[in-house]
Amino acid sequence: MNYLLKILIAIGFIAIQPDVSAQETASSGIRVSGEVFSVLTGKPVELALVNCGDFSSTFTDEKGEFTIEARSPDDIISVSAQGYHPKDILLSGRSRVSVYLSGEETHSFQEQAWFGYFSKKQIYTTQSVVSVRNTVAESAKSGIGSGEAVFDGRVAGLEARARNGIKGAGSDLFLRGYSSLYGNNQPLVIVDGMIFNTQSYGTSLIDGYRSNPLASIAEYDIENVTLVRDAASIYGAKASNGVVFIRTSKATQQATVIDLIMNGNYEMAPDNIPMLEAGQYRTYLNEILLSKGLTADSINRMPFMNTDPSVPGYYKYQNNTDWQKKVFADNYSSNVGLRIKGGDDVALYALSVGFSQQKGTVKGSDNSRFNFRFNSDINFSQKVTLNSNISFNYIKKNITATNIFSYYDAVAQARVKAPFLQEFIQNDQGVASPDLTNYDFLSVSNPVSLIENGQNEDMNNLLFASLNFNWDLSRNLTLSNLVGMSVDKQRQSVFIPRAGIAPDSTDAGVIENQMKARVLRHFVINNDIRIKYEPRLGVNHSLMLLAGARLNVNTLEEDWGADYNSANDQIRSLGNGNYLLRQKGGTIGDWSSLVWYLHSDYGLKNKYLFTLNLGLDGSSRYGSKADGIPMFGTRFCFYPGMAAAWIISAEPFLAGSRIVELLKLRASWGLTGNDDIGNYTAQKYYVAKNLLGYQGTMMGNLWNPALGAERNSRINAGLDMSFFRERISASVDIFRNKTSRMFDYVTANILTGFYGYYDNRGGFTTNGIDAMVRARVANRPLEWDLGIVLSKYATKVDDLFDQKRITPVFGANILTEEGRPLGLFYGYATRGVFAGDAEALQSGLSNRMANESLVPFRGGDVIFEDFHPDGIIDENDMQVIGDPAPDLTGEIFTELHFKRISLQASLGFSVGNDVFNYLRYTLENMSTTNNQTTAVVNRWRYQGQATEIPRAAYGDPMQNSRFSDRWIEDGSYARLKRVSLTYRLPVRSKWVHSADLFATGINLLTFTKYLGLDPEFSLNGFALSQGIDVGMIPQNEMVLLGVKLGL
């Protein structure tokens, strides 16, 4: 602290010295003249403001001409006019310039990029930065219901993979691939200068459900999103995956501005998977029972085979029910939002409030959200100001199903239930009663009972607030302190009824109904004190120094309980079940981090730009012997970063070019880290244990005091370009991200009593390229913009302690091996199906069984490739059968304006990614009595039959359904993600100054060969879980209608 205090005092003395370089006068300037034109019309722009810093300023005349005094031949003049992007012109020795202003709705490198505490135009950034503006009108048309909708598909290198189609589920964000094997791969999110937690903590009681914190930010509250794709070293061990800066709405003028948004959308139910109908299923069931060892006579005596209407119970099995139609339905949702901006000389404010009621396509599911935000900028004096940002959100969801394959998931049960049954009890004459049937003789639950009688409720309250104090110590020196807090409370209530649901057997007893509850509280305190120094060094030099300390303190507590077998289904609260089956648990976590940081920007002649970032990051999560500098009872890691840029177009040989508007070369290098290693993984702790009635304590983990943060080195080189007065703009970046000291699980000695421990070992490298191109294809009368973003990356494992590792994930085998890409599918290659026993015998192939015996294949079995040629199919024959990483991802977008009509469309695509279709695996393995898809109609059934579908066999003794390329598919797709038509009504009255009517179609068309429900999905945010489609609720077609009023 003493060293920091000395530095601050020294800077303070420098800052209050007389500013000699600023003592220039207009008489020492040089005369510059020019004219200002509109790119849209080509006509002169009258009354455009032209200024040269605070040295001189003027306005253009009716011809768009101006004359102004500049300080030097390398000075900058700025031009701004209503309806246009402000533009900086680097003189580069010119005494006359022609300026062309682009409309404010178009993309421009002259736009501001916001970095939490400061902003700068993109033209002056040295790092790989993308800035995305957002307007209320754009947000009103999204229909997504989550904050990431603002930048989805607009940033090269950023994949926003939708988790599923559940309302408000959101997306997993991957910025330039992965940085960690077992840790967090999501970028750091900063909202109004404060860290915003986007991770899900604890254990959800609802299978397949994850919370989405970004859903608490209403799209229309977001004003700007800036993404830093290379190293953001000042955020230390939290920025290994890049940084997303979100700036929420602020008032910029005193006049009151009111925006009202109202929309409603109609969402169509997903397409049904083609399942066997009653007759087909009855035939399949007969075959599977025969393979189980039952005789034909015993099967024919079963009730479902009865063909005599006079036999009681006949009509119970004479149905043809499409169970998927019983759980899915089209639905309607509505949303209303109000935003008010205004203020006076003392304070500016922005207030927003909104409510949405979204119905899901699974019957009984919904998502309600109430959001409130109040931002203000208060001037206490000319030197002291306060920025406040306060938001509160309440979200309540009823999640009747996620389609994770579960006995308690309505959609999963609907797909496997026998179609010859129905949901209501029938009498002997076939008349249905209003009472729901119980679980069937095959122990499959009634999915309608799960929806109507079950409960999966999730509630979330989030208070996110910050106060940022600013004190101008002098004209060059500003002291600021941001203090903020986040209070997040989540509640879950789950009830699985007895009626209609198959009981579950456990070691403790039979479970008939279930009552569960969970509460999670996450409290965060943030404090960020910093000092900014911007001396005036003359025209040819600019400098900005920002030094500070950022403290982040977290307290988390999770408590859950589970009760079973209450007296009846009307008793649903904890404490009313069988105490012998009762369960409870939870977690308590406290962690904190402290970062000392320095950020500096230096510019020479406004065209040679340099950035230096330094971060010294400490965390309570680090072990006592981890790498780093010991301070304050923990270890601090040093994270440096540097970047440089050269604005080539500002050189005399390009200045004033009619073709080249901007040509900027960038390069950067930096270190960041990842502290997602667990709160106590590096610490020794003990847990309570009961053994045979005796209570005691035992070691809770095999701790590693040398465990510290992962390290990520990022190298980036980029080129920003714009041509023909910004009608064409492009950015291209090549990058290399290298993770070392990887957070990895290491097998322990068996004598320790633990399976393993975590250590910093190994690493991998990601190389890639990002590109963005935008063009104004046509101007007046039709304005047409067209753009594309592209991204390609490849990740290779460099070092692994065990060289080769196979990780099972949802039935898939994931290969991690030195020298290979990360996360490969590893299984068996297939070559069809044996047409008969003779062909199988001729092949000489046998299957190694679990007991090590060898059993020859026969007709109807899958032909597996004998990769290790020995005539035996076993683990030695496994090989790489797919790669979930795409070869190329991107999005094409376009926008057209004609008079009062606007049309926008975006087409997202992914090429070359393989997918493990786990849902198809569960519905086509023909090893159980569950219903199957219609693909199994072509299964092998007789000698000599040529088919690609093997025989049905209960229990799958020959492992025909093992993980193989049978289940690997090409996941490439192109999707019309959004098309929106807007008409601006010719309304201008005392109360309404604008009115926009709009219609938006979402996910209307998808082009793919993939057989699954949806080619776009994300199981979770871990690197080894990508490309595994468990069949979650898909994204569906949606049509949205609405109005946006300016009052």
PDB file of N, CA and C in Angstrom, residues 574-603:
ATOM      1  N   LEU A 574     -41.823 -30.348   2.165  1.00  0.00           N
ATOM      2  CA  LEU A 574     -40.818 -31.110   2.888  1.00  0.00           C
ATOM      3  C   LEU A 574     -41.266 -31.373   4.323  1.00  0.00           C
ATOM      4  N   GLY A 575     -40.802 -32.472   4.866  1.00  0.00           N
ATOM      5  CA  GLY A 575     -41.136 -32.838   6.246  1.00  0.00           C
ATOM      6  C   GLY A 575     -42.307 -33.769   6.349  1.00  0.00           C
ATOM      7  N   ASN A 576     -42.918 -34.136   5.206  1.00  0.00           N
ATOM      8  CA  ASN A 576     -44.100 -34.996   5.236  1.00  0.00           C
ATOM      9  C   ASN A 576     -43.860 -36.351   4.585  1.00  0.00           C
ATOM     10  N   GLY A 577     -42.610 -36.686   4.366  1.00  0.00           N
ATOM     11  CA  GLY A 577     -42.308 -37.959   3.749  1.00  0.00           C
ATOM     12  C   GLY A 577     -41.776 -38.974   4.752  1.00  0.00           C
ATOM     13  N   ASN A 578     -41.295 -40.068   4.221  1.00  0.00           N
ATOM     14  CA  ASN A 578     -40.714 -41.137   5.031  1.00  0.00           C
ATOM     15  C   ASN A 578     -39.327 -40.694   5.498  1.00  0.00           C
ATOM     16  N   TYR A 579     -39.154 -40.604   6.812  1.00  0.00           N
ATOM     17  CA  TYR A 579     -37.890 -40.068   7.323  1.00  0.00           C
ATOM     18  C   TYR A 579     -36.715 -40.987   7.008  1.00  0.00           C
ATOM     19  N   LEU A 580     -36.969 -42.259   6.746  1.00  0.00           N
ATOM     20  CA  LEU A 580     -35.879 -43.168   6.410  1.00  0.00           C
ATOM     21  C   LEU A 580     -35.314 -42.898   5.014  1.00  0.00           C
ATOM     22  N   LEU A 581     -36.107 -42.259   4.179  1.00  0.00           N
ATOM     23  CA  LEU A 581     -35.671 -41.953   2.820  1.00  0.00           C
ATOM     24  C   LEU A 581     -35.192 -40.504   2.671  1.00  0.00           C
ATOM     25  N   ARG A 582     -35.391 -39.718   3.703  1.00  0.00           N
ATOM     26  CA  ARG A 582     -35.139 -38.276   3.625  1.00  0.00           C
ATOM     27  C   ARG A 582     -33.670 -37.987   3.320  1.00  0.00           C
ATOM     28  N   GLN A 583     -33.446 -36.956   2.489  1.00  0.00           N
ATOM     29  CA  GLN A 583     -32.096 -36.524   2.127  1.00  0.00           C
ATOM     30  C   GLN A 583     -31.982 -35.014   2.263  1.00  0.00           C
ATOM     31  N   LYS A 584     -30.794 -34.557   2.545  1.00  0.00           N
ATOM     32  CA  LYS A 584     -30.550 -33.114   2.591  1.00  0.00           C
ATOM     33  C   LYS A 584     -29.077 -32.872   2.302  1.00  0.00           C
ATOM     34  N   GLY A 585     -28.790 -31.656   1.887  1.00  0.00           N
ATOM     35  CA  GLY A 585     -27.407 -31.324   1.564  1.00  0.00           C
ATOM     36  C   GLY A 585     -27.278 -29.876   1.190  1.00  0.00           C
ATOM     37  N   GLY A 586     -26.137 -29.542   0.669  1.00  0.00           N
ATOM     38  CA  GLY A 586     -25.885 -28.171   0.270  1.00  0.00           C
ATOM     39  C   GLY A 586     -24.410 -27.884   0.209  1.00  0.00           C
ATOM     40  N   THR A 587     -24.115 -26.611   0.092  1.00  0.00           N
ATOM     41  CA  THR A 587     -22.717 -26.194   0.030  1.00  0.00           C
ATOM     42  C   THR A 587     -22.598 -24.770   0.548  1.00  0.00           C
ATOM     43  N   ILE A 588     -21.443 -24.463   1.086  1.00  0.00           N
ATOM     44  CA  ILE A 588     -21.116 -23.111   1.524  1.00  0.00           C
ATOM     45  C   ILE A 588     -19.795 -22.735   0.880  1.00  0.00           C
ATOM     46  N   GLY A 589     -19.739 -21.582   0.286  1.00  0.00           N
ATOM     47  CA  GLY A 589     -18.515 -21.158  -0.375  1.00  0.00           C
ATOM     48  C   GLY A 589     -18.242 -19.683  -0.171  1.00  0.00           C
ATOM     49  N   ASP A 590     -17.003 -19.384   0.140  1.00  0.00           N
ATOM     50  CA  ASP A 590     -16.550 -18.006   0.245  1.00  0.00           C
ATOM     51  C   ASP A 590     -15.266 -17.887  -0.561  1.00  0.00           C
ATOM     52  N   TRP A 591     -15.219 -16.939  -1.459  1.00  0.00           N
ATOM     53  CA  TRP A 591     -13.994 -16.729  -2.226  1.00  0.00           C
ATOM     54  C   TRP A 591     -13.881 -15.250  -2.597  1.00  0.00           C
ATOM     55  N   SER A 592     -12.678 -14.833  -2.811  1.00  0.00           N
ATOM     56  CA  SER A 592     -12.440 -13.427  -3.119  1.00  0.00           C
ATOM     57  C   SER A 592     -11.213 -13.307  -4.007  1.00  0.00           C
ATOM     58  N   SER A 593     -11.122 -12.181  -4.684  1.00  0.00           N
ATOM     59  CA  SER A 593      -9.964 -11.900  -5.524  1.00  0.00           C
ATOM     60  C   SER A 593      -9.634 -10.421  -5.435  1.00  0.00           C
ATOM     61  N   LEU A 594      -8.364 -10.119  -5.601  1.00  0.00           N
ATOM     62  CA  LEU A 594      -7.876  -8.744  -5.584  1.00  0.00           C
ATOM     63  C   LEU A 594      -6.916  -8.578  -6.745  1.00  0.00           C
ATOM     64  N   VAL A 595      -7.156  -7.553  -7.554  1.00  0.00           N
ATOM     65  CA  VAL A 595      -6.309  -7.295  -8.723  1.00  0.00           C
ATOM     66  C   VAL A 595      -5.796  -5.863  -8.662  1.00  0.00           C
ATOM     67  N   TRP A 596      -4.476  -5.718  -8.711  1.00  0.00           N
ATOM     68  CA  TRP A 596      -3.844  -4.410  -8.910  1.00  0.00           C
ATOM     69  C   TRP A 596      -3.570  -4.288 -10.404  1.00  0.00           C
ATOM     70  N   TYR A 597      -3.934  -3.189 -10.999  1.00  0.00           N
ATOM     71  CA  TYR A 597      -3.806  -3.107 -12.451  1.00  0.00           C
ATOM     72  C   TYR A 597      -3.334  -1.727 -12.907  1.00  0.00           C
ATOM     73  N   LEU A 598      -2.756  -1.743 -14.096  1.00  0.00           N
ATOM     74  CA  LEU A 598      -2.309  -0.511 -14.762  1.00  0.00           C
ATOM     75  C   LEU A 598      -2.619  -0.631 -16.237  1.00  0.00           C
ATOM     76  N   HIS A 599      -3.300   0.368 -16.759  1.00  0.00           N
ATOM     77  CA  HIS A 599      -3.587   0.437 -18.192  1.00  0.00           C
ATOM     78  C   HIS A 599      -3.052   1.754 -18.723  1.00  0.00           C
ATOM     79  N   SER A 600      -2.330   1.713 -19.825  1.00  0.00           N
ATOM     80  CA  SER A 600      -1.798   2.938 -20.404  1.00  0.00           C
ATOM     81  C   SER A 600      -1.961   2.924 -21.914  1.00  0.00           C
ATOM     82  N   ASP A 601      -2.340   4.063 -22.466  1.00  0.00           N
ATOM     83  CA  ASP A 601      -2.440   4.271 -23.912  1.00  0.00           C
ATOM     84  C   ASP A 601      -1.549   5.435 -24.287  1.00  0.00           C
ATOM     85  N   TYR A 602      -0.736   5.230 -25.321  1.00  0.00           N
ATOM     86  CA  TYR A 602       0.118   6.316 -25.810  1.00  0.00           C
ATOM     87  C   TYR A 602      -0.047   6.419 -27.319  1.00  0.00           C
ATOM     88  N   GLY A 603      -0.195   7.653 -27.804  1.00  0.00           N
ATOM     89  CA  GLY A 603      -0.316   7.885 -29.226  1.00  0.00           C
ATOM     90  C   GLY A 603       0.729   8.874 -29.714  1.00  0.00           C
TER      91      GLY A 603
END
